[in-house]
Amino acid sequence: MSEHPIKHLAVIGVGLIGGSVARALKHAGFVGRVTGVGRSRENLDRARELGIIDHWTHDIAEAVHDADMVLIAVPMGAYDKVFAELATSLPEHALITDAGSTKQHAMDVARRYLSDLSRFVPAHPIAGTEQSGAEASFAELFEDRLCILTPLGDKDMGGVVDKKAIDAVEAMWMATGSRVIQMDAASHDDFLASVSHLPHLAAFALVNAVRKQGDEAHDPFQFAAGGFRDFTRIASSSPEMWRDIALSNSAALVDKISALQTELADMKTALSSGDGERLLETFSAAKKARDAWLEEHGGSL
Ligand code: NAD
């Protein structure tokens, strides 16, 4: 018998996040065998060469048939396809967790396809980089970072909350080095819209606004330095992944965009009227809030 808490882990989507979870769990001795599922043969071969996974297949049913834990780490737009396949192939004893950035969407899709929701414990590790793919993964990605579990509540599930499933999934994420907390999915999506999804959209918008000011004779990017680089790092993230995240949390995100527009409109008014006092107040309030965040959380969650 395997001494590993997870004997066989199936990772659907062996990218930055799926690859990093597999690496971290192998490093911690928490998992015996890892099977990767994906679309790109090149990425899966590379993942096997790097020792992230032991085997791979394009077929979800083949990967999960004797898995005891299934991790879904695909873009939000692929959830329907993945859950539809899991609905007919998941063995009775297997637990499922995911790493998706928006949780109400993950739970809605699971409700649509799974007959037994008690084995699905949604999760979101608050850790990442702007890179994609197995090659970019690393075992330390989740070290001391928050991982938010949004277990389906009694109300959602007709009273079937499997405490053992939650404990097992929590233990898995803790073994990656994460600090695990629980939250309801709606609050998760609202908070993350503010501090993760809005900043990504703002970074994409800023780069485009600057890009559109350029022409053949004048390239504004040649004068960009550290401030521009810091602000726009996340605009190098995967466009497909962020399209999916934005669409799957659109209501909360539309609210947050309005809040940002209000701030910018206030600044525009202050600038137009030469109101330095107002600008100073606005900038000082932001500096105070950011400095306090750095002080309290060291700049990360
Ligand atoms: P990634 O692009 O590095 O990896 C995703 C992998 O899923 C790719 O290898 C892709 O080929 C594969 N894939 C796509 N559709 C598939 C399908 N239908 N079947 C099987 N495999 C499929 O992306 P990532 O950064 O690892 O993100 C994965 C998930 O984690 C996303 O839901 C994302 O929202 C979430 N997440 C990302 C970050 C981050 O910063 N990158 C942080 C936390 C959570």
Tab-separated table of C-alpha atoms and ligand atoms in Angstrom:
chain	number	residue	atom	x	y	z
A	1	MET	CA	0.000	0.000	0.000
A	2	SER	CA	1.220	3.505	-0.857
A	3	GLU	CA	2.303	5.645	2.077
A	4	HIS	CA	1.321	8.770	0.162
A	5	PRO	CA	-1.888	10.534	1.243
A	6	ILE	CA	-2.773	10.783	-2.469
A	7	LYS	CA	-1.876	7.617	-4.348
A	8	HIS	CA	-2.824	8.787	-7.814
A	9	LEU	CA	-3.425	12.423	-8.737
A	10	ALA	CA	-4.910	13.316	-12.120
A	11	VAL	CA	-4.052	16.878	-13.171
A	12	ILE	CA	-6.314	18.191	-15.916
A	13	GLY	CA	-4.405	21.125	-17.419
A	14	VAL	CA	-0.663	20.821	-16.763
A	15	GLY	CA	0.191	24.501	-16.982
A	16	LEU	CA	1.668	26.995	-14.539
A	17	ILE	CA	-0.794	26.120	-11.774
A	18	GLY	CA	-1.394	22.382	-12.423
A	19	GLY	CA	2.340	21.851	-12.926
A	20	SER	CA	3.247	23.766	-9.773
A	21	VAL	CA	0.743	21.797	-7.659
A	22	ALA	CA	2.147	18.499	-8.991
A	23	ARG	CA	5.715	19.619	-8.345
A	24	ALA	CA	4.918	20.844	-4.812
A	25	LEU	CA	3.034	17.650	-3.869
A	26	LYS	CA	5.797	15.423	-5.243
A	27	HIS	CA	8.377	17.476	-3.383
A	28	ALA	CA	6.359	17.097	-0.155
A	29	GLY	CA	6.014	13.320	-0.692
A	30	PHE	CA	2.232	13.821	-0.636
A	31	VAL	CA	1.492	12.083	-3.919
A	32	GLY	CA	2.564	8.750	-5.382
A	33	ARG	CA	1.791	9.023	-9.087
A	34	VAL	CA	0.654	11.924	-11.267
A	35	THR	CA	-1.133	11.617	-14.592
A	36	GLY	CA	-1.409	14.757	-16.688
A	37	VAL	CA	-4.239	15.505	-19.100
A	38	GLY	CA	-3.940	18.219	-21.707
A	39	ARG	CA	-4.207	19.210	-25.321
A	40	SER	CA	-0.639	19.957	-26.364
A	41	ARG	CA	1.595	16.920	-26.785
A	42	GLU	CA	4.670	19.156	-26.622
A	43	ASN	CA	3.691	20.627	-23.243
A	44	LEU	CA	2.829	17.193	-21.813
A	45	ASP	CA	6.082	15.628	-23.067
A	46	ARG	CA	7.998	18.507	-21.490
A	47	ALA	CA	6.101	18.044	-18.216
A	48	ARG	CA	7.090	14.371	-18.161
A	49	GLU	CA	10.725	15.153	-18.993
A	50	LEU	CA	10.798	17.630	-16.110
A	51	GLY	CA	9.371	14.975	-13.752
A	52	ILE	CA	6.223	17.019	-13.081
A	53	ILE	CA	3.989	14.147	-14.215
A	54	ASP	CA	4.666	10.419	-14.581
A	55	HIS	CA	2.300	9.746	-17.493
A	56	TRP	CA	0.026	11.739	-19.733
A	57	THR	CA	-3.015	11.224	-21.890
A	58	HIS	CA	-5.427	13.374	-23.908
A	59	ASP	CA	-8.295	11.353	-22.457
A	60	ILE	CA	-9.875	12.465	-19.162
A	61	ALA	CA	-11.622	9.116	-18.599
A	62	GLU	CA	-8.348	7.225	-18.938
A	63	ALA	CA	-6.592	9.582	-16.493
A	64	VAL	CA	-9.216	9.553	-13.745
A	65	HIS	CA	-10.388	5.931	-13.775
A	66	ASP	CA	-8.187	4.961	-10.790
A	67	ALA	CA	-7.332	8.434	-9.460
A	68	ASP	CA	-8.128	9.264	-5.854
A	69	MET	CA	-7.807	13.040	-6.426
A	70	VAL	CA	-8.551	15.056	-9.551
A	71	LEU	CA	-7.227	18.619	-9.911
A	72	ILE	CA	-8.814	20.799	-12.587
A	73	ALA	CA	-6.341	23.510	-13.622
A	74	VAL	CA	-7.652	24.593	-17.021
A	75	PRO	CA	-8.847	28.079	-18.094
A	76	MET	CA	-12.408	28.930	-16.929
A	77	GLY	CA	-13.683	28.679	-20.515
A	78	ALA	CA	-12.807	24.948	-20.599
A	79	TYR	CA	-14.806	24.036	-17.442
A	80	ASP	CA	-17.955	22.910	-19.286
A	81	LYS	CA	-16.021	20.532	-21.511
A	82	VAL	CA	-13.984	19.095	-18.611
A	83	PHE	CA	-16.963	18.622	-16.224
A	84	ALA	CA	-19.058	17.078	-19.002
A	85	GLU	CA	-16.352	14.437	-19.451
A	86	LEU	CA	-15.893	13.944	-15.711
A	87	ALA	CA	-19.646	13.423	-15.288
A	88	THR	CA	-19.425	10.109	-17.101
A	89	SER	CA	-15.960	8.988	-16.044
A	90	LEU	CA	-15.276	9.945	-12.436
A	91	PRO	CA	-14.869	6.897	-10.181
A	92	GLU	CA	-16.992	6.879	-7.032
A	93	HIS	CA	-14.154	7.231	-4.558
A	94	ALA	CA	-12.379	10.164	-6.271
A	95	LEU	CA	-12.403	13.715	-4.908
A	96	ILE	CA	-12.200	16.789	-7.141
A	97	THR	CA	-10.725	20.190	-6.533
A	98	ASP	CA	-9.860	22.984	-8.918
A	99	ALA	CA	-7.677	26.071	-9.112
A	100	GLY	CA	-9.963	28.340	-11.132
A	101	SER	CA	-9.843	32.070	-10.502
A	102	THR	CA	-13.633	32.544	-10.262
A	103	LYS	CA	-15.614	30.287	-7.959
A	104	GLN	CA	-19.308	30.878	-8.671
A	105	HIS	CA	-18.738	29.858	-12.286
A	106	ALA	CA	-16.836	26.725	-11.223
A	107	MET	CA	-19.698	25.764	-8.896
A	108	ASP	CA	-22.416	26.507	-11.468
A	109	VAL	CA	-20.700	24.253	-14.001
A	110	ALA	CA	-20.214	21.496	-11.407
A	111	ARG	CA	-23.915	21.687	-10.495
A	112	ARG	CA	-24.809	21.282	-14.164
A	113	TYR	CA	-22.808	18.103	-14.665
A	114	LEU	CA	-22.086	16.257	-11.403
A	115	SER	CA	-24.699	14.019	-9.806
A	116	ASP	CA	-22.767	13.965	-6.512
A	117	LEU	CA	-21.528	17.448	-5.612
A	118	SER	CA	-20.254	16.438	-2.194
A	119	ARG	CA	-16.920	15.315	-3.630
A	120	PHE	CA	-16.114	18.633	-5.311
A	121	VAL	CA	-14.262	21.135	-3.127
A	122	PRO	CA	-13.562	24.283	-5.181
A	123	ALA	CA	-10.307	26.124	-4.497
A	124	HIS	CA	-8.388	29.154	-5.683
A	125	PRO	CA	-4.683	29.446	-4.878
A	126	ILE	CA	-3.847	33.158	-4.700
A	127	ALA	CA	-0.484	32.752	-6.349
A	128	GLY	CA	0.721	32.991	-9.895
A	129	THR	CA	2.937	34.714	-12.393
A	130	GLU	CA	2.330	36.175	-15.846
A	131	GLN	CA	3.850	33.004	-17.390
A	132	SER	CA	1.942	29.990	-18.757
A	133	GLY	CA	2.635	26.314	-19.369
A	134	ALA	CA	4.314	23.439	-17.532
A	135	GLU	CA	7.807	24.809	-18.146
A	136	ALA	CA	6.952	27.925	-16.102
A	137	SER	CA	5.746	25.901	-13.087
A	138	PHE	CA	7.738	25.620	-9.866
A	139	ALA	CA	7.253	23.818	-6.555
A	140	GLU	CA	7.547	26.934	-4.358
A	141	LEU	CA	4.779	28.917	-6.112
A	142	PHE	CA	2.279	28.421	-3.266
A	143	GLU	CA	4.720	28.726	-0.364
A	144	ASP	CA	3.014	30.781	2.368
A	145	ARG	CA	0.374	32.078	-0.079
A	146	LEU	CA	-3.351	31.975	0.582
A	147	CYS	CA	-5.521	29.293	-0.952
A	148	ILE	CA	-9.251	29.995	-0.663
A	149	LEU	CA	-11.640	27.033	-0.492
A	150	THR	CA	-15.277	27.758	-1.305
A	151	PRO	CA	-16.979	24.492	-0.286
A	152	LEU	CA	-20.551	24.285	-1.442
A	153	GLY	CA	-22.862	25.226	1.421
A	154	ASP	CA	-25.808	23.239	2.787
A	155	LYS	CA	-28.229	25.440	0.891
A	156	ASP	CA	-26.509	24.794	-2.445
A	157	MET	CA	-26.241	21.085	-1.999
A	158	GLY	CA	-29.464	20.052	-0.336
A	159	GLY	CA	-27.598	19.447	2.920
A	160	VAL	CA	-24.833	17.154	1.704
A	161	VAL	CA	-21.539	18.613	2.846
A	162	ASP	CA	-18.821	16.011	2.965
A	163	LYS	CA	-16.522	17.128	5.775
A	164	LYS	CA	-14.021	14.381	4.948
A	165	ALA	CA	-13.752	15.626	1.358
A	166	ILE	CA	-13.123	19.188	2.563
A	167	ASP	CA	-10.470	17.967	5.031
A	168	ALA	CA	-8.691	15.893	2.367
A	169	VAL	CA	-8.659	18.742	-0.154
A	170	GLU	CA	-7.536	21.195	2.527
A	171	ALA	CA	-4.667	18.823	3.447
A	172	MET	CA	-3.624	18.657	-0.210
A	173	TRP	CA	-3.459	22.424	-0.624
A	174	MET	CA	-1.654	22.790	2.722
A	175	ALA	CA	0.935	20.283	1.461
A	176	THR	CA	1.696	22.678	-1.425
A	177	GLY	CA	2.748	25.225	1.227
A	178	SER	CA	-0.496	27.246	1.024
A	179	ARG	CA	-2.292	28.820	3.964
A	180	VAL	CA	-5.847	27.606	3.501
A	181	ILE	CA	-8.969	29.570	4.408
A	182	GLN	CA	-12.649	29.089	3.563
A	183	MET	CA	-15.060	31.653	2.174
A	184	ASP	CA	-18.341	31.721	0.303
A	185	ALA	CA	-17.967	31.865	-3.459
A	186	ALA	CA	-19.816	35.174	-3.972
A	187	SER	CA	-17.556	37.020	-1.490
A	188	HIS	CA	-14.513	35.404	-3.083
A	189	ASP	CA	-15.527	36.604	-6.553
A	190	ASP	CA	-16.284	40.113	-5.306
A	191	PHE	CA	-12.956	40.537	-3.445
A	192	LEU	CA	-10.938	39.043	-6.283
A	193	ALA	CA	-12.681	41.280	-8.824
A	194	SER	CA	-11.255	44.258	-6.875
A	195	VAL	CA	-7.723	43.142	-6.173
A	196	SER	CA	-6.945	40.820	-9.071
A	197	HIS	CA	-9.341	41.053	-12.005
A	198	LEU	CA	-9.656	44.877	-12.103
A	199	PRO	CA	-5.845	45.403	-11.951
A	200	HIS	CA	-5.391	43.047	-14.903
A	201	LEU	CA	-7.989	44.908	-16.955
A	202	ALA	CA	-6.457	48.242	-15.944
A	203	ALA	CA	-2.996	47.013	-17.037
A	204	PHE	CA	-4.330	45.837	-20.417
A	205	ALA	CA	-6.167	49.159	-20.838
A	206	LEU	CA	-3.141	51.261	-19.918
A	207	VAL	CA	-0.837	49.475	-22.357
A	208	ASN	CA	-3.411	49.864	-25.128
A	209	ALA	CA	-3.965	53.541	-24.320
A	210	VAL	CA	-0.215	54.171	-24.615
A	211	ARG	CA	0.076	51.985	-27.727
A	212	LYS	CA	-2.643	53.988	-29.477
A	213	GLN	CA	-0.821	57.263	-28.778
A	214	GLY	CA	2.135	56.088	-30.840
A	215	ASP	CA	2.735	56.325	-34.560
A	216	GLU	CA	5.613	55.662	-36.965
A	217	ALA	CA	7.400	58.855	-36.008
A	218	HIS	CA	6.815	58.578	-32.294
A	219	ASP	CA	7.053	55.494	-30.059
A	220	PRO	CA	6.046	56.330	-26.484
A	221	PHE	CA	7.265	52.933	-25.221
A	222	GLN	CA	10.888	53.926	-25.808
A	223	PHE	CA	10.613	56.283	-22.837
A	224	ALA	CA	8.904	53.817	-20.516
A	225	ALA	CA	10.877	52.869	-17.417
A	226	GLY	CA	10.438	51.123	-14.046
A	227	GLY	CA	7.052	52.581	-13.140
A	228	PHE	CA	5.525	51.493	-16.429
A	229	ARG	CA	7.143	48.068	-16.129
A	230	ASP	CA	5.808	47.546	-12.554
A	231	PHE	CA	2.304	48.711	-13.404
A	232	THR	CA	2.031	46.664	-16.592
A	233	ARG	CA	3.780	43.371	-15.695
A	234	ILE	CA	0.444	41.566	-15.563
A	235	ALA	CA	-0.503	42.790	-19.055
A	236	SER	CA	1.923	40.078	-20.245
A	237	SER	CA	-0.456	37.416	-18.838
A	238	SER	CA	-2.274	34.978	-21.121
A	239	PRO	CA	-5.002	36.892	-23.041
A	240	GLU	CA	-7.160	33.746	-23.359
A	241	MET	CA	-6.998	33.009	-19.643
A	242	TRP	CA	-7.941	36.589	-18.756
A	243	ARG	CA	-10.760	36.702	-21.298
A	244	ASP	CA	-12.210	33.649	-19.540
A	245	ILE	CA	-11.724	35.062	-16.039
A	246	ALA	CA	-13.296	38.404	-16.997
A	247	LEU	CA	-16.309	36.782	-18.664
A	248	SER	CA	-16.870	34.378	-15.778
A	249	ASN	CA	-16.956	37.215	-13.204
A	250	SER	CA	-18.462	39.904	-15.409
A	251	ALA	CA	-21.096	41.324	-13.029
A	252	ALA	CA	-18.620	41.987	-10.199
A	253	LEU	CA	-16.031	43.248	-12.649
A	254	VAL	CA	-18.407	45.733	-14.286
A	255	ASP	CA	-19.032	47.229	-10.803
A	256	LYS	CA	-15.307	47.513	-10.104
A	257	ILE	CA	-14.653	49.154	-13.496
A	258	SER	CA	-17.310	51.756	-12.580
A	259	ALA	CA	-15.520	52.404	-9.281
A	260	LEU	CA	-12.232	52.940	-11.116
A	261	GLN	CA	-13.935	55.208	-13.665
A	262	THR	CA	-15.300	57.309	-10.779
A	263	GLU	CA	-11.788	57.696	-9.342
A	264	LEU	CA	-10.356	58.676	-12.721
A	265	ALA	CA	-13.230	61.088	-13.369
A	266	ASP	CA	-12.540	62.782	-9.996
A	267	MET	CA	-8.875	63.159	-10.937
A	268	LYS	CA	-9.852	64.553	-14.328
A	269	THR	CA	-12.070	67.164	-12.653
A	270	ALA	CA	-9.320	68.107	-10.203
A	271	LEU	CA	-6.778	68.394	-13.016
A	272	SER	CA	-9.066	70.468	-15.231
A	273	SER	CA	-9.696	72.928	-12.417
A	274	GLY	CA	-6.073	72.926	-11.215
A	275	ASP	CA	-7.213	71.614	-7.815
A	276	GLY	CA	-3.877	70.526	-6.311
A	277	GLU	CA	-5.414	70.087	-2.849
A	278	ARG	CA	-7.819	67.493	-4.165
A	279	LEU	CA	-5.083	65.660	-6.040
A	280	LEU	CA	-2.887	65.645	-2.946
A	281	GLU	CA	-5.724	64.233	-0.843
A	282	THR	CA	-6.442	61.515	-3.414
A	283	PHE	CA	-2.804	60.510	-3.850
A	284	SER	CA	-2.161	60.594	-0.077
A	285	ALA	CA	-5.169	58.385	0.707
A	286	ALA	CA	-3.954	55.819	-1.853
A	287	LYS	CA	-0.374	55.906	-0.572
A	288	LYS	CA	-1.567	55.460	3.023
A	289	ALA	CA	-3.741	52.456	2.080
A	290	ARG	CA	-0.983	50.793	0.037
A	291	ASP	CA	1.694	51.404	2.692
A	292	ALA	CA	-0.601	49.884	5.338
A	293	TRP	CA	-1.170	46.828	3.136
A	294	LEU	CA	2.594	46.381	2.663
A	295	GLU	CA	3.143	46.790	6.391
A	296	GLU	CA	0.451	44.307	7.361
A	297	HIS	CA	0.824	41.677	4.637
A	298	GLY	CA	4.353	42.256	3.330
A	299	GLY	CA	2.851	43.063	-0.048
A	300	SER	CA	1.277	39.688	-0.602
A	301	LEU	CA	-1.540	37.653	0.804
B	1	NAD	P1	-1.832	27.710	-18.208
B	1	NAD	O1	-2.208	28.282	-19.528
B	1	NAD	O2	-0.402	27.780	-17.767
B	1	NAD	O3	-2.295	26.188	-18.126
B	1	NAD	C1	-3.577	25.748	-18.510
B	1	NAD	C2	-3.411	24.389	-19.154
B	1	NAD	O4	-4.704	23.836	-19.410
B	1	NAD	C3	-2.676	24.449	-20.493
B	1	NAD	O5	-1.629	23.491	-20.494
B	1	NAD	C4	-3.762	24.093	-21.523
B	1	NAD	O6	-3.266	23.388	-22.647
B	1	NAD	C5	-4.664	23.198	-20.676
B	1	NAD	N1	-6.019	23.084	-21.198
B	1	NAD	C6	-6.808	24.042	-21.733
B	1	NAD	N2	-8.005	23.527	-22.084
B	1	NAD	C7	-7.977	22.218	-21.747
B	1	NAD	C8	-8.887	21.146	-21.849
B	1	NAD	N3	-10.090	21.331	-22.384
B	1	NAD	N4	-8.515	19.910	-21.393
B	1	NAD	C9	-7.290	19.736	-20.849
B	1	NAD	N5	-6.379	20.708	-20.726
B	1	NAD	C10	-6.709	21.938	-21.179
B	1	NAD	O7	-2.814	28.433	-17.148
B	1	NAD	P2	-2.645	28.509	-15.556
B	1	NAD	O8	-2.022	29.824	-15.215
B	1	NAD	O9	-2.024	27.270	-15.038
B	1	NAD	O10	-4.182	28.601	-15.124
B	1	NAD	C11	-4.966	27.458	-14.884
B	1	NAD	C12	-6.161	27.826	-14.024
B	1	NAD	O11	-5.697	28.363	-12.791
B	1	NAD	C13	-7.079	28.874	-14.658
B	1	NAD	O12	-8.419	28.546	-14.375
B	1	NAD	C14	-6.690	30.147	-13.938
B	1	NAD	O13	-7.800	31.025	-13.870
B	1	NAD	C15	-6.278	29.637	-12.576
B	1	NAD	N6	-5.298	30.457	-11.853
B	1	NAD	C16	-4.281	31.083	-12.531
B	1	NAD	C17	-3.360	31.851	-11.811
B	1	NAD	C18	-2.213	32.550	-12.517
B	1	NAD	O14	-1.691	33.532	-12.016
B	1	NAD	N7	-1.772	32.068	-13.670
B	1	NAD	C19	-3.461	31.949	-10.415
B	1	NAD	C20	-4.478	31.260	-9.759
B	1	NAD	C21	-5.407	30.520	-10.491
